[in-house]
Amino acid sequence: MRGLPPAARAYVLCAVLGALACVLPALLGSGTPRAAVALLAVLYLACELAKVCPRLGGRAPEGIGAFFPVVLAAVFLLPPSAAALVALPGALAGAAAEPPAAVRRVWHGAQQALAAWAAGGTFALLGGPAALGGGARPGGAVADFPYVMLPAALAAVVFCLVLTALEAGVLATAERRPAATAWRAPLALSLAPHCVHGLAGLMMAVLWRSPYGPPAALLVLLPMYISCWVFAQYHHERAAHRATIRALVQAVDLKDRYTRGHSERVGQASAMIARELGMAEDRLEVVRIAGILHDVGKLGVPTRLLRKDGPLTPEERRIIELHPEYGHEMVRGIGFLGEARSAILHHHERVDGSGYPYGLSGGQIPVLARVVAVADAFDAMTSTRSYSRARPVPTALGELERCAGAQFDPDMVGALVRAIGRHGWHPAVTSDEELQVIPRSAPAAAPAAAPPAPPAPTGLTGLPGLPAQNAESRAHRDAGGATTGPGGTG
């Protein structure tokens, strides 16, 4: 836990202590149905370990929650403290994608134990155990359908809410994300799956209480295992898509050596803007991909133009300005990109209508294209190139604010300024260039310690300090059209 901020460490510790308080009554109490707890706990542990089964493609994605029905069945069948105890072994044995693995496993155990305890309390409070009955066994009552579905559904919702709230708390304390954003997007994505898991858990509980007993309840896991396998295949397909995107970006970097690493940083800055604007998590990923692929059309531009040291001729400039259309054609058939295709096509448009390829203005420009345009120009100004040293981050942000309303969307510029003011700018440093990094705590407008930048040449406002002899051509190739030549701001 040494790498976590103090607030995050305290938060995790409180969650662990709370989970221990939840499971202690089951461990120490004499009325705990220990045989049922042990059977369900072992079953949940086995289901979690099954996610690394070779038939799942070697490994299922972390955190897919495919076997939460076992925990929810425990919620419906056992007292709240016993249900919390059932969740611990599987959660502690789950995969941890990033270090420290031990801390992450303990956190997941505490998280699931607290969620199971809260869900069990909700189910008991609404009369769920009585409605579930004892099946058709002698002296037992048949489950009260459809009423039993109400406390079961609400218990599943509470289980989801507690998991999401705890996760949002970690993100807010460890990464300083806005609490509302950290809570809203995961909840929207996980609520429906958890309700489905609740229904499967209820089916397990009803069969468990039936004359056929626990063996019949295991049949419910078969379709859940199949769903896990299908989800794993989807995950592997997405991984193949990412590999394809990575290959395209590497091809662009090899062709235009002056902008190596630029695509990944634009994707990072685009995601920061989108998150600050409160975009949903799935759309945020599309924004990031759009930023990464925004210059893929350079593959269709002659290498001699991309590497030319002198100014571009009007004909060469027209060829360069075709690269958004080239890029759009290259990714047209990649269905999962969605809105990213329009961002690739229009990221050189300007809000005053003087951009290219179609001269769109204002709201005519797709939202994601406006995001990528700001991220593209920001990285061009803050990256060290062979012809220009990096500008300090506050200087680049000031330049973006000056051009807001003419070249850039003011909302997108403001979002980037706020995001960097809150989180700092920490791109991955490559071996090819030295990047400007400001600390997380530094305000966006803080004075930089770097030497003062030389004054910008007249009319070349998008990239201050570029050498006069090649600023115009390089700006077009590297800064997303931030400077279009003398006499204008872009």
Short mmCIF file of C-alpha atoms in Angstrom, two decimals:
data_model
loop_
_atom_site.label_atom_id
_atom_site.label_comp_id
_atom_site.label_asym_id
_atom_site.label_seq_id
_atom_site.Cartn_x
_atom_site.Cartn_y
_atom_site.Cartn_z
CA MET A 1 0.00 0.00 0.00
CA ARG A 2 3.03 2.26 0.02
CA GLY A 3 2.26 3.58 -3.44
CA LEU A 4 -1.25 4.72 -2.47
CA PRO A 5 -1.99 8.24 -1.22
CA PRO A 6 -2.72 8.43 2.54
CA ALA A 7 -6.42 9.04 1.94
CA ALA A 8 -6.68 5.93 -0.23
CA ARG A 9 -4.79 3.84 2.34
CA ALA A 10 -7.15 4.97 5.08
CA TYR A 11 -10.15 4.25 2.85
CA VAL A 12 -8.99 0.70 2.07
CA LEU A 13 -8.17 0.04 5.72
CA CYS A 14 -11.65 1.18 6.79
CA ALA A 15 -13.21 -1.12 4.18
CA VAL A 16 -11.16 -4.09 5.43
CA LEU A 17 -12.10 -3.41 9.04
CA GLY A 18 -15.75 -3.09 8.04
CA ALA A 19 -15.60 -6.42 6.21
CA LEU A 20 -14.07 -8.10 9.26
CA ALA A 21 -16.89 -6.73 11.41
CA CYS A 22 -19.40 -8.19 8.93
CA VAL A 23 -17.96 -11.73 8.90
CA LEU A 24 -17.07 -12.06 12.61
CA PRO A 25 -20.63 -13.01 13.70
CA ALA A 26 -20.58 -15.90 11.21
CA LEU A 27 -17.14 -17.04 12.39
CA LEU A 28 -17.92 -16.83 16.11
CA GLY A 29 -21.66 -17.49 16.22
CA SER A 30 -23.02 -20.93 17.02
CA GLY A 31 -26.06 -20.62 14.77
CA THR A 32 -24.13 -20.31 11.49
CA PRO A 33 -25.02 -23.05 8.95
CA ARG A 34 -21.37 -23.97 8.52
CA ALA A 35 -21.93 -26.81 6.06
CA ALA A 36 -23.83 -24.53 3.64
CA VAL A 37 -21.29 -21.73 4.08
CA ALA A 38 -18.40 -24.07 3.36
CA LEU A 39 -20.08 -25.61 0.32
CA LEU A 40 -21.00 -22.24 -1.23
CA ALA A 41 -17.59 -20.74 -0.41
CA VAL A 42 -15.78 -23.65 -2.06
CA LEU A 43 -18.15 -23.46 -5.01
CA TYR A 44 -17.48 -19.73 -5.48
CA LEU A 45 -13.74 -20.32 -5.14
CA ALA A 46 -13.85 -23.08 -7.76
CA CYS A 47 -15.85 -20.86 -10.13
CA GLU A 48 -13.33 -18.04 -9.81
CA LEU A 49 -10.44 -20.43 -10.42
CA ALA A 50 -12.29 -21.78 -13.46
CA LYS A 51 -11.77 -18.41 -15.14
CA VAL A 52 -8.18 -19.46 -15.89
CA CYS A 53 -9.36 -22.69 -17.47
CA PRO A 54 -7.68 -23.35 -20.87
CA ARG A 55 -11.10 -23.76 -22.46
CA LEU A 56 -11.70 -20.08 -21.73
CA GLY A 57 -8.81 -19.18 -24.00
CA GLY A 58 -6.20 -19.32 -21.25
CA ARG A 59 -7.68 -16.56 -19.08
CA ALA A 60 -10.98 -14.77 -18.74
CA PRO A 61 -10.98 -10.99 -18.25
CA GLU A 62 -10.50 -9.80 -14.70
CA GLY A 63 -13.56 -8.62 -12.82
CA ILE A 64 -16.21 -9.89 -15.25
CA GLY A 65 -18.31 -11.08 -12.30
CA ALA A 66 -19.54 -14.12 -14.21
CA PHE A 67 -20.00 -16.15 -11.00
CA PHE A 68 -21.59 -13.55 -8.73
CA PRO A 69 -24.75 -15.74 -8.81
CA VAL A 70 -23.03 -17.99 -6.25
CA VAL A 71 -22.53 -15.05 -3.88
CA LEU A 72 -26.09 -13.84 -4.46
CA ALA A 73 -27.43 -17.35 -3.87
CA ALA A 74 -25.64 -17.20 -0.52
CA VAL A 75 -27.28 -13.82 0.10
CA PHE A 76 -30.71 -15.43 -0.39
CA LEU A 77 -29.99 -18.64 1.53
CA LEU A 78 -27.88 -17.51 4.49
CA PRO A 79 -27.78 -14.79 7.16
CA PRO A 80 -25.99 -11.60 6.03
CA SER A 81 -22.76 -12.31 7.95
CA ALA A 82 -22.58 -15.84 6.52
CA ALA A 83 -23.14 -14.52 2.98
CA ALA A 84 -20.26 -12.07 3.51
CA LEU A 85 -18.05 -14.99 4.59
CA VAL A 86 -18.92 -16.95 1.43
CA ALA A 87 -17.64 -14.09 -0.75
CA LEU A 88 -14.17 -13.99 0.80
CA PRO A 89 -12.34 -17.08 -0.61
CA GLY A 90 -13.23 -16.47 -4.25
CA ALA A 91 -12.49 -12.75 -4.02
CA LEU A 92 -9.12 -13.34 -2.34
CA ALA A 93 -8.16 -15.91 -4.98
CA GLY A 94 -9.21 -13.72 -7.90
CA ALA A 95 -6.71 -12.45 -10.43
CA ALA A 96 -5.00 -9.10 -9.87
CA ALA A 97 -3.96 -7.51 -13.16
CA GLU A 98 -1.64 -4.91 -11.60
CA PRO A 99 0.63 -4.81 -8.55
CA PRO A 100 0.43 -4.82 -5.63
CA ALA A 101 -1.53 -8.07 -6.12
CA ALA A 102 -1.96 -8.83 -2.40
CA VAL A 103 -3.47 -5.43 -1.66
CA ARG A 104 -5.81 -5.69 -4.62
CA ARG A 105 -7.01 -9.14 -3.54
CA VAL A 106 -7.62 -8.00 0.03
CA TRP A 107 -9.49 -4.99 -1.32
CA HIS A 108 -11.68 -7.15 -3.57
CA GLY A 109 -12.41 -9.46 -0.62
CA ALA A 110 -13.45 -6.57 1.61
CA GLN A 111 -15.48 -5.02 -1.21
CA GLN A 112 -17.46 -8.18 -1.96
CA ALA A 113 -17.95 -9.07 1.71
CA LEU A 114 -19.43 -5.63 2.44
CA ALA A 115 -21.66 -5.82 -0.64
CA ALA A 116 -22.90 -9.33 0.27
CA TRP A 117 -23.62 -8.26 3.85
CA ALA A 118 -25.58 -5.20 2.72
CA ALA A 119 -27.52 -7.22 0.13
CA GLY A 120 -28.29 -9.93 2.71
CA GLY A 121 -29.58 -7.34 5.14
CA THR A 122 -31.82 -5.85 2.44
CA PHE A 123 -33.19 -9.29 1.52
CA ALA A 124 -33.94 -10.10 5.17
CA LEU A 125 -35.50 -6.69 5.84
CA LEU A 126 -37.99 -7.19 2.98
CA GLY A 127 -39.04 -10.64 4.17
CA GLY A 128 -37.08 -12.50 1.53
CA PRO A 129 -36.19 -15.60 3.62
CA ALA A 130 -39.85 -16.22 4.45
CA ALA A 131 -40.89 -15.65 0.83
CA LEU A 132 -38.20 -18.05 -0.37
CA GLY A 133 -39.68 -20.78 1.83
CA GLY A 134 -38.39 -24.31 2.13
CA GLY A 135 -39.35 -25.73 -1.24
CA ALA A 136 -41.40 -28.93 -1.43
CA ARG A 137 -39.66 -30.66 1.46
CA PRO A 138 -41.84 -32.03 4.27
CA GLY A 139 -42.90 -29.17 6.47
CA GLY A 140 -41.50 -26.58 4.09
CA ALA A 141 -43.38 -23.92 2.17
CA VAL A 142 -43.14 -23.41 -1.58
CA ALA A 143 -41.39 -20.19 -2.60
CA ASP A 144 -43.78 -17.26 -2.81
CA PHE A 145 -43.64 -16.26 -6.47
CA PRO A 146 -43.71 -13.60 -7.76
CA TYR A 147 -43.22 -11.69 -4.47
CA VAL A 148 -39.86 -13.27 -3.72
CA MET A 149 -38.50 -11.66 -6.90
CA LEU A 150 -38.94 -8.18 -5.39
CA PRO A 151 -36.59 -8.57 -2.39
CA ALA A 152 -34.21 -10.58 -4.58
CA ALA A 153 -34.08 -7.83 -7.21
CA LEU A 154 -33.57 -5.11 -4.61
CA ALA A 155 -30.85 -7.15 -2.91
CA ALA A 156 -29.05 -7.50 -6.26
CA VAL A 157 -29.34 -3.73 -6.81
CA VAL A 158 -27.92 -3.03 -3.33
CA PHE A 159 -25.08 -5.49 -4.04
CA CYS A 160 -24.28 -3.54 -7.24
CA LEU A 161 -24.62 -0.14 -5.54
CA VAL A 162 -22.24 -1.04 -2.72
CA LEU A 163 -19.64 -2.49 -5.10
CA THR A 164 -19.83 0.59 -7.31
CA ALA A 165 -19.75 3.06 -4.42
CA LEU A 166 -16.71 1.42 -2.88
CA GLU A 167 -14.92 1.36 -6.23
CA ALA A 168 -15.78 5.03 -6.81
CA GLY A 169 -14.35 5.87 -3.41
CA VAL A 170 -11.04 4.24 -4.29
CA LEU A 171 -10.86 6.11 -7.59
CA ALA A 172 -11.70 9.39 -5.88
CA THR A 173 -9.11 8.98 -3.12
CA ALA A 174 -6.34 7.29 -5.12
CA GLU A 175 -6.66 9.03 -8.51
CA ARG A 176 -8.53 12.19 -7.45
CA ARG A 177 -11.28 11.60 -9.95
CA PRO A 178 -14.55 13.51 -9.46
CA ALA A 179 -16.76 11.33 -7.27
CA ALA A 180 -19.84 11.81 -9.49
CA THR A 181 -17.99 10.70 -12.61
CA ALA A 182 -16.31 7.75 -10.87
CA TRP A 183 -19.70 6.54 -9.61
CA ARG A 184 -22.02 7.20 -12.55
CA ALA A 185 -20.30 5.45 -15.45
CA PRO A 186 -19.54 2.09 -13.72
CA LEU A 187 -23.03 1.98 -12.21
CA ALA A 188 -24.71 2.41 -15.60
CA LEU A 189 -22.61 -0.42 -17.04
CA SER A 190 -22.97 -2.89 -14.16
CA LEU A 191 -26.55 -2.49 -12.94
CA ALA A 192 -28.22 -4.66 -15.59
CA PRO A 193 -25.62 -7.50 -15.39
CA HIS A 194 -25.97 -7.63 -11.62
CA CYS A 195 -29.74 -7.89 -11.91
CA VAL A 196 -29.24 -10.86 -14.24
CA HIS A 197 -26.83 -12.36 -11.71
CA GLY A 198 -29.47 -11.82 -9.04
CA LEU A 199 -32.03 -13.75 -11.07
CA ALA A 200 -29.56 -16.62 -11.55
CA GLY A 201 -28.76 -16.56 -7.83
CA LEU A 202 -32.47 -16.74 -7.02
CA MET A 203 -32.83 -19.76 -9.32
CA MET A 204 -29.94 -21.43 -7.47
CA ALA A 205 -31.53 -20.68 -4.11
CA VAL A 206 -34.92 -22.07 -5.13
CA LEU A 207 -33.36 -25.27 -6.51
CA TRP A 208 -31.17 -25.53 -3.40
CA ARG A 209 -34.33 -25.57 -1.25
CA SER A 210 -36.10 -28.01 -3.59
CA PRO A 211 -36.30 -31.80 -2.97
CA TYR A 212 -33.33 -32.21 -5.32
CA GLY A 213 -31.06 -30.14 -3.09
CA PRO A 214 -27.69 -28.50 -3.87
CA PRO A 215 -26.79 -30.74 -6.84
CA ALA A 216 -29.73 -29.31 -8.79
CA ALA A 217 -28.59 -25.77 -7.96
CA LEU A 218 -25.29 -26.44 -9.72
CA LEU A 219 -27.14 -26.71 -13.04
CA VAL A 220 -27.63 -22.94 -12.98
CA LEU A 221 -23.88 -22.46 -13.29
CA LEU A 222 -23.71 -24.12 -16.70
CA PRO A 223 -25.27 -21.20 -18.65
CA MET A 224 -23.21 -18.79 -16.56
CA TYR A 225 -20.03 -20.66 -17.52
CA ILE A 226 -21.08 -20.44 -21.18
CA SER A 227 -21.68 -16.70 -20.83
CA CYS A 228 -18.21 -16.35 -19.30
CA TRP A 229 -16.72 -18.21 -22.26
CA VAL A 230 -18.56 -15.96 -24.72
CA PHE A 231 -17.42 -12.86 -22.86
CA ALA A 232 -13.84 -14.14 -22.91
CA GLN A 233 -14.03 -14.56 -26.68
CA TYR A 234 -15.30 -10.99 -26.98
CA HIS A 235 -12.42 -9.84 -24.78
CA HIS A 236 -9.88 -11.62 -26.99
CA GLU A 237 -11.46 -10.04 -30.07
CA ARG A 238 -11.11 -6.62 -28.50
CA ALA A 239 -7.48 -7.43 -27.74
CA ALA A 240 -6.97 -8.25 -31.42
CA HIS A 241 -8.53 -4.89 -32.34
CA ARG A 242 -6.15 -3.11 -30.00
CA ALA A 243 -3.22 -4.94 -31.56
CA THR A 244 -4.39 -3.79 -34.99
CA ILE A 245 -4.62 -0.19 -33.77
CA ARG A 246 -1.16 -0.45 -32.24
CA ALA A 247 0.28 -1.73 -35.51
CA LEU A 248 -1.24 1.19 -37.43
CA VAL A 249 0.17 3.69 -34.96
CA GLN A 250 3.61 2.11 -35.11
CA ALA A 251 3.50 2.31 -38.91
CA VAL A 252 2.72 6.03 -38.71
CA ASP A 253 5.50 6.59 -36.17
CA LEU A 254 8.01 4.82 -38.39
CA LYS A 255 6.98 6.86 -41.40
CA ASP A 256 7.04 10.23 -39.63
CA ARG A 257 9.92 10.02 -37.19
CA TYR A 258 9.41 13.60 -35.99
CA THR A 259 6.15 12.73 -34.19
CA ARG A 260 7.01 9.39 -32.58
CA GLY A 261 4.78 8.82 -29.55
CA HIS A 262 2.50 11.68 -30.59
CA SER A 263 -0.51 9.47 -31.29
CA GLU A 264 -0.57 7.83 -27.85
CA ARG A 265 -0.23 11.18 -26.10
CA VAL A 266 -3.07 12.70 -28.13
CA GLY A 267 -5.19 9.71 -27.14
CA GLN A 268 -4.31 10.30 -23.49
CA ALA A 269 -5.10 14.03 -23.63
CA SER A 270 -8.35 13.33 -25.52
CA ALA A 271 -9.44 10.90 -22.80
CA MET A 272 -8.66 13.51 -20.12
CA ILE A 273 -10.89 16.05 -21.89
CA ALA A 274 -13.68 13.52 -22.35
CA ARG A 275 -13.55 12.44 -18.70
CA GLU A 276 -13.65 16.07 -17.56
CA LEU A 277 -16.73 16.61 -19.74
CA GLY A 278 -18.43 13.65 -18.01
CA MET A 279 -18.65 11.39 -21.06
CA ALA A 280 -19.70 7.78 -20.46
CA GLU A 281 -16.94 5.20 -20.10
CA ASP A 282 -17.66 3.48 -23.41
CA ARG A 283 -17.62 6.79 -25.30
CA LEU A 284 -14.45 7.80 -23.48
CA GLU A 285 -12.71 4.75 -24.92
CA VAL A 286 -13.87 5.75 -28.42
CA VAL A 287 -12.42 9.24 -27.84
CA ARG A 288 -9.10 7.76 -26.80
CA ILE A 289 -8.96 5.54 -29.89
CA ALA A 290 -9.86 8.51 -32.09
CA GLY A 291 -6.94 10.44 -30.61
CA ILE A 292 -4.59 7.52 -31.19
CA LEU A 293 -5.67 7.04 -34.82
CA HIS A 294 -6.18 10.67 -35.79
CA ASP A 295 -3.07 10.75 -38.01
CA VAL A 296 -3.37 7.28 -39.52
CA GLY A 297 -4.01 8.93 -42.90
CA LYS A 298 -0.33 9.92 -42.99
CA LEU A 299 0.29 6.41 -44.29
CA GLY A 300 -1.15 7.66 -47.59
CA VAL A 301 1.05 10.77 -47.72
CA PRO A 302 4.46 10.54 -49.47
CA THR A 303 7.24 10.14 -46.92
CA ARG A 304 9.31 12.88 -48.60
CA LEU A 305 6.62 15.42 -47.67
CA LEU A 306 6.37 14.28 -44.06
CA ARG A 307 10.15 14.56 -43.66
CA LYS A 308 10.70 17.68 -45.74
CA ASP A 309 12.69 20.33 -43.86
CA GLY A 310 11.74 23.33 -45.95
CA PRO A 311 8.35 25.02 -46.36
CA LEU A 312 5.61 23.24 -48.26
CA THR A 313 4.51 24.41 -51.69
CA PRO A 314 0.77 25.01 -52.21
CA GLU A 315 0.51 21.70 -54.07
CA GLU A 316 2.35 19.83 -51.32
CA ARG A 317 0.10 21.44 -48.74
CA ARG A 318 -2.99 20.22 -50.59
CA ILE A 319 -1.56 16.71 -50.52
CA ILE A 320 -0.86 16.94 -46.79
CA GLU A 321 -4.42 18.16 -46.20
CA LEU A 322 -5.78 14.97 -47.72
CA HIS A 323 -4.56 12.83 -44.81
CA PRO A 324 -7.81 13.11 -42.77
CA GLU A 325 -9.74 11.71 -45.73
CA TYR A 326 -7.14 9.00 -46.26
CA GLY A 327 -7.44 8.05 -42.59
CA HIS A 328 -11.22 7.98 -42.73
CA GLU A 329 -11.12 5.63 -45.71
CA MET A 330 -8.62 3.35 -43.96
CA VAL A 331 -10.85 2.84 -40.89
CA ARG A 332 -14.22 2.96 -42.65
CA GLY A 333 -14.71 -0.80 -42.34
CA ILE A 334 -13.79 -1.05 -38.62
CA GLY A 335 -17.26 -1.09 -37.14
CA PHE A 336 -16.37 -0.84 -33.44
CA LEU A 337 -14.72 2.59 -33.93
CA GLY A 338 -18.11 4.29 -34.25
CA GLU A 339 -17.75 8.04 -33.68
CA ALA A 340 -13.97 7.78 -33.91
CA ARG A 341 -14.22 7.69 -37.71
CA SER A 342 -15.78 11.15 -37.85
CA ALA A 343 -13.14 12.48 -35.44
CA ILE A 344 -10.38 11.20 -37.72
CA LEU A 345 -12.03 12.90 -40.71
CA HIS A 346 -12.75 16.27 -39.06
CA HIS A 347 -10.01 16.85 -36.46
CA HIS A 348 -8.49 19.61 -38.65
CA GLU A 349 -11.72 21.62 -38.88
CA ARG A 350 -11.82 24.95 -37.03
CA VAL A 351 -14.77 26.45 -35.20
CA ASP A 352 -14.51 29.60 -37.36
CA GLY A 353 -14.96 27.50 -40.52
CA SER A 354 -11.48 27.99 -41.98
CA GLY A 355 -10.25 24.42 -41.41
CA TYR A 356 -10.21 21.39 -43.66
CA PRO A 357 -11.19 19.11 -45.34
CA TYR A 358 -14.77 20.49 -45.52
CA GLY A 359 -14.63 23.87 -43.79
CA LEU A 360 -17.15 22.95 -41.09
CA SER A 361 -17.74 25.45 -38.31
CA GLY A 362 -19.04 25.51 -34.75
CA GLY A 363 -21.57 22.80 -33.95
CA GLN A 364 -21.21 21.30 -37.43
CA ILE A 365 -17.92 19.78 -36.29
CA PRO A 366 -18.45 16.45 -34.47
CA VAL A 367 -17.87 16.64 -30.73
CA LEU A 368 -15.08 14.07 -30.74
CA ALA A 369 -13.29 15.91 -33.55
CA ARG A 370 -13.29 19.07 -31.44
CA VAL A 371 -11.83 17.10 -28.53
CA VAL A 372 -9.06 15.58 -30.64
CA ALA A 373 -8.22 18.95 -32.25
CA VAL A 374 -7.41 20.47 -28.85
CA ALA A 375 -5.46 17.41 -27.68
CA ASP A 376 -3.52 17.32 -30.97
CA ALA A 377 -2.43 20.95 -30.80
CA PHE A 378 -1.59 20.69 -27.10
CA ASP A 379 0.76 17.76 -27.61
CA ALA A 380 2.40 19.42 -30.63
CA MET A 381 3.25 22.42 -28.47
CA THR A 382 4.50 20.44 -25.46
CA SER A 383 6.62 17.86 -27.32
CA THR A 384 10.28 18.23 -28.18
CA ARG A 385 10.90 17.93 -31.90
CA SER A 386 14.06 18.17 -33.96
CA TYR A 387 13.04 21.66 -35.09
CA SER A 388 11.52 22.99 -31.87
CA ARG A 389 11.91 22.39 -28.16
CA ALA A 390 8.85 21.69 -26.06
CA ARG A 391 6.84 24.61 -24.73
CA PRO A 392 6.03 24.62 -20.98
CA VAL A 393 2.59 23.20 -20.28
CA PRO A 394 1.17 26.48 -18.87
CA THR A 395 2.38 28.31 -22.00
CA ALA A 396 0.68 25.77 -24.26
CA LEU A 397 -2.56 25.98 -22.28
CA GLY A 398 -2.46 29.76 -22.48
CA GLU A 399 -2.04 29.55 -26.26
CA LEU A 400 -5.03 27.21 -26.50
CA GLU A 401 -7.13 29.61 -24.44
CA ARG A 402 -6.08 32.49 -26.68
CA CYS A 403 -7.20 30.58 -29.78
CA ALA A 404 -10.44 29.34 -28.20
CA GLY A 405 -13.50 30.50 -30.10
CA ALA A 406 -11.61 30.92 -33.37
CA GLN A 407 -9.65 27.72 -33.86
CA PHE A 408 -10.74 25.56 -30.91
CA ASP A 409 -13.98 24.87 -29.07
CA PRO A 410 -13.79 26.86 -25.78
CA ASP A 411 -15.53 24.05 -23.87
CA MET A 412 -12.89 21.53 -24.92
CA VAL A 413 -10.04 23.92 -24.09
CA GLY A 414 -11.56 24.63 -20.68
CA ALA A 415 -11.95 20.92 -19.99
CA LEU A 416 -8.27 20.27 -20.77
CA VAL A 417 -7.16 23.19 -18.59
CA ARG A 418 -9.23 21.89 -15.66
CA ALA A 419 -8.10 18.29 -16.15
CA ILE A 420 -4.40 19.21 -16.21
CA GLY A 421 -4.86 21.58 -13.30
CA ARG A 422 -6.31 18.69 -11.28
CA HIS A 423 -4.18 15.76 -12.46
CA GLY A 424 -1.13 17.28 -14.14
CA TRP A 425 0.22 16.17 -17.50
CA HIS A 426 2.08 12.87 -17.15
CA PRO A 427 2.50 11.28 -20.58
CA ALA A 428 4.59 8.16 -21.04
CA VAL A 429 8.16 9.31 -21.73
CA THR A 430 9.66 7.65 -24.81
CA SER A 431 13.32 7.17 -25.60
CA ASP A 432 13.04 9.58 -28.52
CA GLU A 433 12.03 12.72 -26.72
CA GLU A 434 11.99 14.54 -23.40
CA LEU A 435 8.48 15.55 -22.42
CA GLN A 436 7.32 18.40 -20.21
CA VAL A 437 5.67 17.13 -17.01
CA ILE A 438 4.07 19.26 -14.34
CA PRO A 439 3.27 17.92 -10.87
CA ARG A 440 -0.27 16.82 -10.06
CA SER A 441 -0.66 19.51 -7.46
CA ALA A 442 0.49 22.38 -9.63
CA PRO A 443 -2.21 24.70 -10.98
CA ALA A 444 -2.58 24.90 -14.73
CA ALA A 445 -1.51 28.53 -14.85
CA ALA A 446 1.53 28.20 -12.58
CA PRO A 447 4.73 29.77 -13.88
CA ALA A 448 7.09 27.23 -15.44
CA ALA A 449 10.66 26.88 -14.32
CA ALA A 450 11.84 26.43 -17.90
CA PRO A 451 13.61 29.34 -19.63
CA PRO A 452 11.23 31.85 -21.21
CA ALA A 453 10.12 30.95 -24.70
CA PRO A 454 11.19 33.16 -27.55
CA PRO A 455 8.46 35.34 -29.06
CA ALA A 456 6.36 33.72 -31.72
CA PRO A 457 6.93 34.77 -35.31
CA THR A 458 4.24 37.04 -36.67
CA GLY A 459 1.15 35.15 -37.77
CA LEU A 460 2.37 31.75 -36.52
CA THR A 461 0.33 31.54 -33.36
CA GLY A 462 -0.45 27.86 -33.06
CA LEU A 463 3.12 26.77 -32.27
CA PRO A 464 5.04 29.66 -30.74
CA GLY A 465 8.77 29.61 -31.24
CA LEU A 466 8.95 27.47 -34.38
CA PRO A 467 11.80 28.36 -36.73
CA ALA A 468 10.53 30.72 -39.42
CA GLN A 469 11.92 28.73 -42.33
CA ASN A 470 9.92 25.56 -41.63
CA ALA A 471 7.26 26.47 -39.07
CA GLU A 472 4.50 26.60 -41.63
CA SER A 473 5.15 23.16 -43.08
CA ARG A 474 5.82 21.45 -39.74
CA ALA A 475 2.75 22.95 -38.15
CA HIS A 476 0.57 21.40 -40.82
CA ARG A 477 2.17 18.02 -40.46
CA ASP A 478 2.50 17.79 -36.68
CA ALA A 479 0.15 20.24 -34.95
CA GLY A 480 -3.09 19.36 -36.62
CA GLY A 481 -3.26 22.58 -38.59
CA ALA A 482 -2.64 24.78 -35.57
CA THR A 483 -0.92 27.26 -37.84
CA THR A 484 -1.88 27.83 -41.42
CA GLY A 485 0.55 30.54 -42.27
CA PRO A 486 1.00 34.29 -41.91
CA GLY A 487 -2.01 36.43 -41.38
CA GLY A 488 -4.16 34.22 -39.19
CA THR A 489 -4.39 32.27 -35.99
CA GLY A 490 -4.51 28.90 -37.70
#
